[in-house]
């Protein structure tokens, strides 16, 4: 029973680690266009019980990688918003879409 329990946890951590590795690979590839999300998003198992103590260092390392990936995603989203705001202010030479004058007579 103990080996089944440990094996189930090892398999769950393997799956979670592959998910984190996929996100890290996506972040590392500057030219990748991710049009669709991953087909099988990781779902935590519900029937495993407590994590075996010997797997805690591995689980902690995966958590650290997840947090780093989440921080990088947030940083890139912020940079993307800032870049969008800057490009929106660039004059393109097209017809001006704002009023040219203000009528104060009214």
Short mmCIF file of C-alpha atoms in Angstrom, two decimals:
data_model
loop_
_atom_site.label_atom_id
_atom_site.label_comp_id
_atom_site.label_asym_id
_atom_site.label_seq_id
_atom_site.Cartn_x
_atom_site.Cartn_y
_atom_site.Cartn_z
CA UNK A 1 0.00 0.00 0.00
CA UNK A 2 2.83 2.40 0.88
CA UNK A 3 4.47 1.91 -2.54
CA UNK A 4 1.13 2.52 -4.30
CA UNK A 5 0.66 5.72 -2.30
CA UNK A 6 4.21 6.90 -3.01
CA UNK A 7 3.86 5.94 -6.68
CA UNK A 8 0.61 7.86 -7.00
CA UNK A 9 2.22 10.96 -5.51
CA UNK A 10 5.27 10.58 -7.74
CA UNK A 11 3.01 10.35 -10.81
CA UNK A 12 1.05 13.43 -9.68
CA UNK A 13 4.28 15.41 -9.20
CA UNK A 14 5.55 14.20 -12.60
CA UNK A 15 2.41 15.53 -14.26
CA UNK A 16 2.59 18.84 -12.40
CA UNK A 17 6.27 19.23 -13.24
CA UNK A 18 5.57 18.64 -16.94
CA UNK A 19 2.91 21.37 -16.80
CA UNK A 20 5.38 23.83 -15.24
CA UNK A 21 8.04 22.85 -17.80
CA UNK A 22 5.59 23.59 -20.63
CA UNK A 23 4.90 27.08 -19.22
CA UNK A 24 8.62 27.70 -18.74
CA UNK A 25 9.29 26.63 -22.35
CA UNK A 26 6.56 28.95 -23.59
CA UNK A 27 8.07 31.85 -21.63
CA UNK A 28 11.58 31.05 -22.87
CA UNK A 29 10.55 31.11 -26.54
CA UNK A 30 10.14 34.80 -27.39
CA UNK A 31 8.68 34.06 -30.83
CA UNK A 32 6.13 31.46 -29.89
CA UNK A 33 2.51 32.34 -30.55
CA UNK A 34 0.30 30.40 -28.17
CA UNK A 35 -3.07 30.67 -29.88
CA UNK A 36 -4.65 27.87 -27.90
CA UNK A 37 -4.21 26.89 -24.26
CA UNK A 38 -2.81 23.47 -23.37
CA UNK A 39 -5.36 20.76 -24.05
CA UNK A 40 -5.04 19.03 -20.71
CA UNK A 41 -4.67 21.45 -17.83
CA UNK A 42 -3.33 19.81 -14.67
CA UNK A 43 -5.96 19.02 -12.05
CA UNK A 44 -4.90 18.14 -8.53
CA UNK A 45 -5.69 14.57 -7.53
CA UNK A 46 -8.27 14.26 -4.79
CA UNK A 47 -7.64 10.75 -3.47
CA UNK A 48 -3.95 10.71 -2.59
CA UNK A 49 -3.92 11.75 1.03
CA UNK A 50 -0.89 13.42 2.60
CA UNK A 51 2.31 13.97 0.61
CA UNK A 52 5.07 11.49 1.52
CA UNK A 53 7.78 13.30 3.47
CA UNK A 54 10.55 12.20 1.09
CA UNK A 55 8.72 13.93 -1.83
CA UNK A 56 8.43 17.29 -0.04
CA UNK A 57 11.70 18.72 -1.44
CA UNK A 58 10.57 17.93 -4.97
CA UNK A 59 7.12 19.42 -4.36
CA UNK A 60 8.75 22.57 -2.89
CA UNK A 61 11.00 22.89 -5.95
CA UNK A 62 8.00 22.57 -8.30
CA UNK A 63 6.15 25.21 -6.28
CA UNK A 64 9.13 27.56 -6.53
CA UNK A 65 9.19 27.10 -10.31
CA UNK A 66 5.43 27.71 -10.51
CA UNK A 67 5.73 30.95 -8.54
CA UNK A 68 8.63 32.13 -10.73
CA UNK A 69 6.61 31.36 -13.88
CA UNK A 70 3.58 33.21 -12.49
CA UNK A 71 5.75 36.25 -11.67
CA UNK A 72 7.20 36.24 -15.19
CA UNK A 73 3.72 36.01 -16.73
CA UNK A 74 2.55 38.95 -14.61
CA UNK A 75 5.66 40.96 -15.56
CA UNK A 76 5.10 40.29 -19.26
CA UNK A 77 1.41 41.17 -19.05
CA UNK A 78 2.31 44.48 -17.41
CA UNK A 79 4.96 45.19 -20.06
CA UNK A 80 2.45 44.33 -22.78
CA UNK A 81 -0.11 46.78 -21.35
CA UNK A 82 2.52 49.50 -21.12
CA UNK A 83 3.63 48.90 -24.69
CA UNK A 84 0.02 48.99 -25.89
CA UNK A 85 -0.52 52.31 -24.12
CA UNK A 86 2.62 53.79 -25.69
CA UNK A 87 1.76 52.62 -29.19
CA UNK A 88 -1.75 54.01 -28.83
CA UNK A 89 -0.22 57.48 -28.40
CA UNK A 90 1.96 57.31 -31.51
CA UNK A 91 0.89 59.59 -34.34
CA UNK A 92 0.59 57.45 -37.46
CA UNK A 93 -0.22 60.14 -40.00
CA UNK A 94 -3.73 58.80 -40.48
CA UNK A 95 -6.76 61.03 -40.14
CA UNK A 96 -6.86 62.53 -36.68
CA UNK A 97 -9.65 60.98 -34.64
CA UNK A 98 -9.83 63.69 -32.00
CA UNK A 99 -11.29 67.20 -32.23
CA UNK A 100 -9.06 69.72 -33.93
CA UNK A 101 -10.57 72.73 -32.13
CA UNK A 102 -12.87 73.44 -29.21
CA UNK A 103 -15.82 75.81 -29.62
CA UNK A 104 -15.98 77.83 -26.38
CA UNK A 105 -18.82 80.09 -27.60
CA UNK A 106 -21.48 77.87 -26.14
#
